MMTF fields as JSON, N, C-alpha, C and O atoms, coordinates in Angstrom:
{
  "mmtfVersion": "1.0.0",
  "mmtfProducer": "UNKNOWN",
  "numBonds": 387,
  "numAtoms": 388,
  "numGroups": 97,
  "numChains": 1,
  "numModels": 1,
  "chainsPerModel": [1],
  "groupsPerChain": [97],
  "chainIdList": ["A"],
  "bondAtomList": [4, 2, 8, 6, 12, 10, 16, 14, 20, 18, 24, 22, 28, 26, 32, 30, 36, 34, 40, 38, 44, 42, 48, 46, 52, 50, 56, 54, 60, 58, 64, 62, 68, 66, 72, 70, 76, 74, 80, 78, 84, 82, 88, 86, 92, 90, 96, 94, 100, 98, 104, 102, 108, 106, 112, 110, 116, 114, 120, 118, 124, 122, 128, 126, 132, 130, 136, 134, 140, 138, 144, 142, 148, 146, 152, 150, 156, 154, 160, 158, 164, 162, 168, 166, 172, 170, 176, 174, 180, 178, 184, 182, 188, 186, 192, 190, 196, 194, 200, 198, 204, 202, 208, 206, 212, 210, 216, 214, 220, 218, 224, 222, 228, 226, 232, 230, 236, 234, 240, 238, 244, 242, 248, 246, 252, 250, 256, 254, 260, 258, 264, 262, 268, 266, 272, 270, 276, 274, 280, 278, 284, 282, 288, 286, 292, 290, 296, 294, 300, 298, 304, 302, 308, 306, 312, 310, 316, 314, 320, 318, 324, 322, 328, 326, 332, 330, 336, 334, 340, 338, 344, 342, 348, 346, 352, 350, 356, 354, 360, 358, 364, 362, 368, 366, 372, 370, 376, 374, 380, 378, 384, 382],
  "bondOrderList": [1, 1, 1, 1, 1, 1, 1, 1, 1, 1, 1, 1, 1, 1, 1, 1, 1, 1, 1, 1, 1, 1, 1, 1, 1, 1, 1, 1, 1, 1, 1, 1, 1, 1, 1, 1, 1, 1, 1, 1, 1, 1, 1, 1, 1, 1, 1, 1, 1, 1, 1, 1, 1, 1, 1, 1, 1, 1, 1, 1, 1, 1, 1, 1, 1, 1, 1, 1, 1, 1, 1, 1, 1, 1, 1, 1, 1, 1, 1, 1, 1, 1, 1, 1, 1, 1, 1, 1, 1, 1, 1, 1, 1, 1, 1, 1],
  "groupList": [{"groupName": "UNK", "atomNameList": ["N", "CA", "C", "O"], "elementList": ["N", "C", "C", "O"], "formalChargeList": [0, 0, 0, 0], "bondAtomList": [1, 0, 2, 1, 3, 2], "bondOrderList": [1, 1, 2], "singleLetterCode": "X", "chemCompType": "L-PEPTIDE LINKING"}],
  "groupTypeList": [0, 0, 0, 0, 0, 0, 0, 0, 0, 0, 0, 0, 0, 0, 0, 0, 0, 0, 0, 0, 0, 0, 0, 0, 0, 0, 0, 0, 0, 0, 0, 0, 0, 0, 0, 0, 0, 0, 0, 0, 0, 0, 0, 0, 0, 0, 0, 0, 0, 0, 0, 0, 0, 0, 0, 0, 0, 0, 0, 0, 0, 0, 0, 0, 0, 0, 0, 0, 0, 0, 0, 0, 0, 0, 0, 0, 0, 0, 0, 0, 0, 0, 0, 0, 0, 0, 0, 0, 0, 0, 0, 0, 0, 0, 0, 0, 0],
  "groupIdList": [1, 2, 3, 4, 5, 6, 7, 8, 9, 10, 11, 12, 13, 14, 15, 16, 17, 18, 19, 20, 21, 22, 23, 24, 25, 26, 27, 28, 29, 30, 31, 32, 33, 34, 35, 36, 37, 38, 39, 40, 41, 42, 43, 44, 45, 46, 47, 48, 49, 50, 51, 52, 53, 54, 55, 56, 57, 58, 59, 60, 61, 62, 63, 64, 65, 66, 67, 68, 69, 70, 71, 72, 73, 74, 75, 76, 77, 78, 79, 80, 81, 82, 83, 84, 85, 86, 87, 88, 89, 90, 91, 92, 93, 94, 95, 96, 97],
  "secStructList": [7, 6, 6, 7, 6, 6, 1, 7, 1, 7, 5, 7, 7, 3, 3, 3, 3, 7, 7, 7, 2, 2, 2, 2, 2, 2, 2, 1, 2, 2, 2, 2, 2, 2, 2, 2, 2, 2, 2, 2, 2, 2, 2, 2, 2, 2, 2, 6, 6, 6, 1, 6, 6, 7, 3, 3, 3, 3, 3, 3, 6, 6, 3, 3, 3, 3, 3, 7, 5, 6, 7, 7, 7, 7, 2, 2, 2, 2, 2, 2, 2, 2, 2, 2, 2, 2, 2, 2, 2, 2, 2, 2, 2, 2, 2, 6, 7],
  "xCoordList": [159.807, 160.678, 161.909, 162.276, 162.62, 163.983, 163.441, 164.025, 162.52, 162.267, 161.256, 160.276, 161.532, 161.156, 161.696, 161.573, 162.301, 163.37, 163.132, 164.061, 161.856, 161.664, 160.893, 160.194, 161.16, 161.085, 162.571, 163.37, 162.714, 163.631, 164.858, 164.868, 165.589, 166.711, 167.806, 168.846, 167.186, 167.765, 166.678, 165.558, 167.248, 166.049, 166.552, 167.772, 165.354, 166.13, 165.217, 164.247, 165.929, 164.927, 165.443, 166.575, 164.204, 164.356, 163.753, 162.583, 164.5, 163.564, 164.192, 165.396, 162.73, 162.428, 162.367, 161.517, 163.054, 162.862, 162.357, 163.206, 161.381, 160.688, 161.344, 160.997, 162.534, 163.212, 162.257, 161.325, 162.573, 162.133, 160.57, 159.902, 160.074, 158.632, 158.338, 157.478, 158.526, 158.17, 158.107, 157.179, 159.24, 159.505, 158.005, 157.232, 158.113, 157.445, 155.571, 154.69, 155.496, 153.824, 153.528, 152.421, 155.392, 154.795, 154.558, 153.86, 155.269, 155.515, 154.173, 153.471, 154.112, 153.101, 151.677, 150.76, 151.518, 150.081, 150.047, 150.757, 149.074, 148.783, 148.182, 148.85, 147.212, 146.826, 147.445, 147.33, 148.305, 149.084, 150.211, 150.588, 150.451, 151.411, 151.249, 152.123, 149.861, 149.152, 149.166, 149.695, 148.285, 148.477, 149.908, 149.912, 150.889, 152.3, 152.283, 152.582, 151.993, 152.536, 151.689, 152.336, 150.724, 149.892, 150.149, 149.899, 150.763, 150.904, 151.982, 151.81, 153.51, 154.514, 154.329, 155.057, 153.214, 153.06, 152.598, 153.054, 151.695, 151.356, 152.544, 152.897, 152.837, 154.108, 154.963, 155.196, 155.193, 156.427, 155.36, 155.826, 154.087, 153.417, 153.399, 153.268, 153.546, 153.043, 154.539, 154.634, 155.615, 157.35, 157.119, 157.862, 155.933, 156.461, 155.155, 154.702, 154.586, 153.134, 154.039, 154.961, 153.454, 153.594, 154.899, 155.348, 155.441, 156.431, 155.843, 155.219, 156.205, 155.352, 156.421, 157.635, 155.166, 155.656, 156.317, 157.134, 155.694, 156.534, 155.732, 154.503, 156.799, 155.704, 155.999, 157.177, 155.239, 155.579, 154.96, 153.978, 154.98, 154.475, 155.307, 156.237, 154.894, 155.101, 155.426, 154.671, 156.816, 157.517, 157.417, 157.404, 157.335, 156.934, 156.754, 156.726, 156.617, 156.46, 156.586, 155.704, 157.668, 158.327, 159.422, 160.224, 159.503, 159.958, 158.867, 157.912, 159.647, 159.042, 159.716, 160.751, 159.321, 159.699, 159.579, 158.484, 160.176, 159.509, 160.861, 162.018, 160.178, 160.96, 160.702, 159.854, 161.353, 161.407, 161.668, 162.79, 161.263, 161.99, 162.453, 161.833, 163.604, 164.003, 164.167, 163.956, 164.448, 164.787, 165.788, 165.913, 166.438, 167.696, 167.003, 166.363, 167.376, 166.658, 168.116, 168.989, 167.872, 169.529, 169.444, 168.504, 170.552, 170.71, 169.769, 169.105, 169.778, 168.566, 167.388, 166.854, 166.869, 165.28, 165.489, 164.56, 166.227, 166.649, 166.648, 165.933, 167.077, 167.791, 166.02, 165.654, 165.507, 164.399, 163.236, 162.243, 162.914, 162.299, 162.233, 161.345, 163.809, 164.387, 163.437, 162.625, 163.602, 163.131, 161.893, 161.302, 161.245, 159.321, 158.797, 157.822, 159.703, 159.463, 159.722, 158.828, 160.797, 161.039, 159.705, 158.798, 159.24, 158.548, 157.1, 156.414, 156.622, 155.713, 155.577, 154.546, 156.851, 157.352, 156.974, 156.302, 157.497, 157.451, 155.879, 155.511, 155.016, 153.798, 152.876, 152.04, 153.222, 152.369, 152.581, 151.569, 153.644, 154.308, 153.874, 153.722, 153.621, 153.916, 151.859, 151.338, 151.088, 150.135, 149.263, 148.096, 149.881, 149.629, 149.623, 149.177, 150.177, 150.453, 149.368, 149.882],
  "yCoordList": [-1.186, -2.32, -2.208, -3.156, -0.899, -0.953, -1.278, -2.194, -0.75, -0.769, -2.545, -2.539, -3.247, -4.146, -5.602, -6.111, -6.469, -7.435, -8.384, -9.181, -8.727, -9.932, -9.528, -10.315, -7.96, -7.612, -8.059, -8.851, -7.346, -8.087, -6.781, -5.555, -7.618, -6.923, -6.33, -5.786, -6.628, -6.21, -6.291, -6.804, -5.743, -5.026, -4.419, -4.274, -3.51, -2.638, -1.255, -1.179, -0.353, 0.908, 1.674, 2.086, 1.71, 2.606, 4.054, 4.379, 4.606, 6.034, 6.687, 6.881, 7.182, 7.726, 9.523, 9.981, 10.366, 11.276, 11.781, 11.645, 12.37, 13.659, 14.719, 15.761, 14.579, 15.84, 16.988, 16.748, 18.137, 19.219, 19.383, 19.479, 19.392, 19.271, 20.38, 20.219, 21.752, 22.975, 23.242, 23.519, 23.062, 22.913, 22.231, 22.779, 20.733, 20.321, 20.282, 19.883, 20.837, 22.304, 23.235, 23.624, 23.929, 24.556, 24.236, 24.88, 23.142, 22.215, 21.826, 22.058, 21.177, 20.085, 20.453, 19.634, 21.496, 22.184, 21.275, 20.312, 21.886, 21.023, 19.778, 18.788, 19.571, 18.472, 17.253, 16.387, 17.152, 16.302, 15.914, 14.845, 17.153, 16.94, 15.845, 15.032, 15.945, 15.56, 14.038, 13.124, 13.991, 12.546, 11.718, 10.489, 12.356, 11.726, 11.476, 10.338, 12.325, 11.773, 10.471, 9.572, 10.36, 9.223, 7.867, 6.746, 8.224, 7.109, 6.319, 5.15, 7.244, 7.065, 6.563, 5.619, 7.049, 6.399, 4.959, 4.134, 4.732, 3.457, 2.34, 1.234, 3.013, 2.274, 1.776, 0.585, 2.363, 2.355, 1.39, 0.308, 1.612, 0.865, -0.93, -2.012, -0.661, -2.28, -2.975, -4.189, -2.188, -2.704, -3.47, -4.413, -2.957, -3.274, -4.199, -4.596, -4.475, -5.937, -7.06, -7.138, -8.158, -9.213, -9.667, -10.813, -8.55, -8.945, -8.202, -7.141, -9.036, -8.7, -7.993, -8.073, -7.104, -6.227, -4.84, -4.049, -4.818, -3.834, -2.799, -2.845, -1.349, -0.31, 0.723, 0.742, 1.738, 2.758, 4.21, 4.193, 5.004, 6.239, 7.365, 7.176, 8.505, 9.703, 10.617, 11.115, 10.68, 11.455, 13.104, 13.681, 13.733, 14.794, 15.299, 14.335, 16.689, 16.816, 15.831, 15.405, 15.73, 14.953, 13.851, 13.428, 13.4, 11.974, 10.881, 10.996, 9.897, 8.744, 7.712, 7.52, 6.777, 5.505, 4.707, 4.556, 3.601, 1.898, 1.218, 1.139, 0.751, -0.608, -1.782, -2.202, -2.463, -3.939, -4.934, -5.392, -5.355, -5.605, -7.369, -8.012, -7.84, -9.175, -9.398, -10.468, -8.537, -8.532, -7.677, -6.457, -8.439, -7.415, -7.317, -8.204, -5.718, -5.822, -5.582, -4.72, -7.243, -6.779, -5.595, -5.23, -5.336, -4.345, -4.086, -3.071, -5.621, -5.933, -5.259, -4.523, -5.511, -4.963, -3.678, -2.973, -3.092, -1.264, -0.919, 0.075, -1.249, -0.695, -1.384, -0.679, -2.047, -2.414, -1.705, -1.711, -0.949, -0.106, 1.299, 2.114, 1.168, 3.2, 3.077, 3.957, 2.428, 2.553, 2.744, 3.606, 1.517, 1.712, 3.025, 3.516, 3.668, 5.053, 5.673, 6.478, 5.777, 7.149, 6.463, 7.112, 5.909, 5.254, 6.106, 6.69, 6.245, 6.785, 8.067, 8.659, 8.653, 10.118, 10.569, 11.499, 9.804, 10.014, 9.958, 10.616, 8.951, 8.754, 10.248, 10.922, 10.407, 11.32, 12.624, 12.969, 13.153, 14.227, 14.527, 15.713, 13.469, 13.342, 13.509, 14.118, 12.911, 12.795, 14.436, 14.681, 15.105, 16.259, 17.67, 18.752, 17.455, 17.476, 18.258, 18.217],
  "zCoordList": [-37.047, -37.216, -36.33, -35.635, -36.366, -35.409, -34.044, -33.466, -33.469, -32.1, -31.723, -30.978, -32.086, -32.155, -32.173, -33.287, -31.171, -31.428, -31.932, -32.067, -32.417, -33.251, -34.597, -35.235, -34.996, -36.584, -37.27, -36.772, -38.521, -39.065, -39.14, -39.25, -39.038, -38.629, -39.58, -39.208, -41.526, -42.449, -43.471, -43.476, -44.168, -45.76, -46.202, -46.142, -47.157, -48.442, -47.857, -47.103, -48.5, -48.219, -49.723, -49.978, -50.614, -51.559, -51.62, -51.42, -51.845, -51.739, -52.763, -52.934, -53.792, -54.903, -54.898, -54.134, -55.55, -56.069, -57.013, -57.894, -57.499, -58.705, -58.798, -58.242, -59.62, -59.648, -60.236, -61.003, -59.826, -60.5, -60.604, -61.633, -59.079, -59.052, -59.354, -60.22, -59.17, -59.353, -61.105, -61.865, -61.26, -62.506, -63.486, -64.272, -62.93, -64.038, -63.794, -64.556, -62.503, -62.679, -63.393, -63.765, -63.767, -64.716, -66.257, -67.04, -66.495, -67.566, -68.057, -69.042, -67.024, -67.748, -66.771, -66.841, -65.998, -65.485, -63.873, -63.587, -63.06, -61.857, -62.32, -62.02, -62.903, -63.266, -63.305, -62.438, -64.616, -65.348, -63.941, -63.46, -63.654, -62.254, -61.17, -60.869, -60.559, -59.724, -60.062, -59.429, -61.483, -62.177, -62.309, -62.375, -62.334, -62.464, -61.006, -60.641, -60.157, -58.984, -58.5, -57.961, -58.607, -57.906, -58.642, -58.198, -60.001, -61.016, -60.302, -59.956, -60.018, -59.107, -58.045, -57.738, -57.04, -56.066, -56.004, -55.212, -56.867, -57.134, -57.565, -57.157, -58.329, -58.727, -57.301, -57.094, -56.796, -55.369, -54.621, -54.264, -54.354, -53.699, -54.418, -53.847, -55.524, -56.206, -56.32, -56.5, -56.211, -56.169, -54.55, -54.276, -53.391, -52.299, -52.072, -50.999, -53.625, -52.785, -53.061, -53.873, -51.975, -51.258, -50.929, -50.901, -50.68, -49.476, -48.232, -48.202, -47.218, -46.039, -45.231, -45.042, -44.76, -43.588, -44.395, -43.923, -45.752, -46.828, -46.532, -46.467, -46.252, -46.531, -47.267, -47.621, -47.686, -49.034, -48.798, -49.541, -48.402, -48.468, -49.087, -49.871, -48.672, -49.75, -48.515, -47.682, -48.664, -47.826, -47.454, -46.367, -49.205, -48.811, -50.406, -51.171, -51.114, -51.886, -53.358, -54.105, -53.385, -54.446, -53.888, -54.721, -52.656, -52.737, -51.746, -50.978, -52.291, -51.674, -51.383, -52.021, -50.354, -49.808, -49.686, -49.143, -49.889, -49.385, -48.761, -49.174, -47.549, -46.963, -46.847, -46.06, -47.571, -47.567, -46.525, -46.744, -45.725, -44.604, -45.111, -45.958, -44.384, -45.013, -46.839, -47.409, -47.293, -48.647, -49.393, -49.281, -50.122, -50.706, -52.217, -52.781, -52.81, -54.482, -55.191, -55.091, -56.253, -57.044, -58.465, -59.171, -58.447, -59.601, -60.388, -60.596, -61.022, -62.303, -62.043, -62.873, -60.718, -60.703, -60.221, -60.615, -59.597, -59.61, -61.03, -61.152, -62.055, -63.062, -63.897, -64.838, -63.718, -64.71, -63.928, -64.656, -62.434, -61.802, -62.562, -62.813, -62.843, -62.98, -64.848, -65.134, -65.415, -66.888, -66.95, -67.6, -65.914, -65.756, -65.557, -66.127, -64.498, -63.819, -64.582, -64.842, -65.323, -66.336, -67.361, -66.841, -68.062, -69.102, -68.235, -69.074, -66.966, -66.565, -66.631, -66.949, -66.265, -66.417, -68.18, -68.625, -68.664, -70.397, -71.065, -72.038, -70.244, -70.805, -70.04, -70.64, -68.962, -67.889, -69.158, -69.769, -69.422, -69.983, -71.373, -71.664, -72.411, -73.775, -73.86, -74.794, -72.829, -72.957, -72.36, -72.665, -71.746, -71.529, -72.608, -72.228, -73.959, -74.814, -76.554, -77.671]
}
């Protein structure tokens, strides 16, 4: 998009952290781990369907990214994102159990 003069020239870029990945392998096993993460990823991926030109990957262990290009995200849907995600975190965890 930057290198490009007729992409868009503003957006959002969210990028997600998994705190305490080490940590919560040993917590909750590789498995359950593995499963939280792809759940997450999906998630970040479906925040960035049908807006176009959106993209989302998995940066590196435990974070991740999406850019929005031509779109601003207000508070409301950050703050109703952060609950879904912890609510995934809570189900991944409680169900390992």
């Amino acid at each position: 998009m930057l290198e490009r003069e007729d992409a868009a020239s503003e957006g959002t870029l969210v990028l997600v952290r998994l705190l305490d990945l080490a940590g919560l392998n040993v917590r909750l096993g590789r498995r359950q781990t593995d499963r939280l993460i792809v759940t997450l990823s999906q998630a970040v991926q479906a925040w960035g369907a049908g807006v176009d030109d959106a993209g989302a990957g998995r940066l590196n262990g435990s974070d991740f990214a999406l850019v929005l290009p031509n779109r601003q995200v207000r508070s409301e849907e950050v703050e109703a994102w952060s609950r879904a995600s912890r609510a995934i975190c809570s189900v991944v965890s409680t169900s390992s159990k």
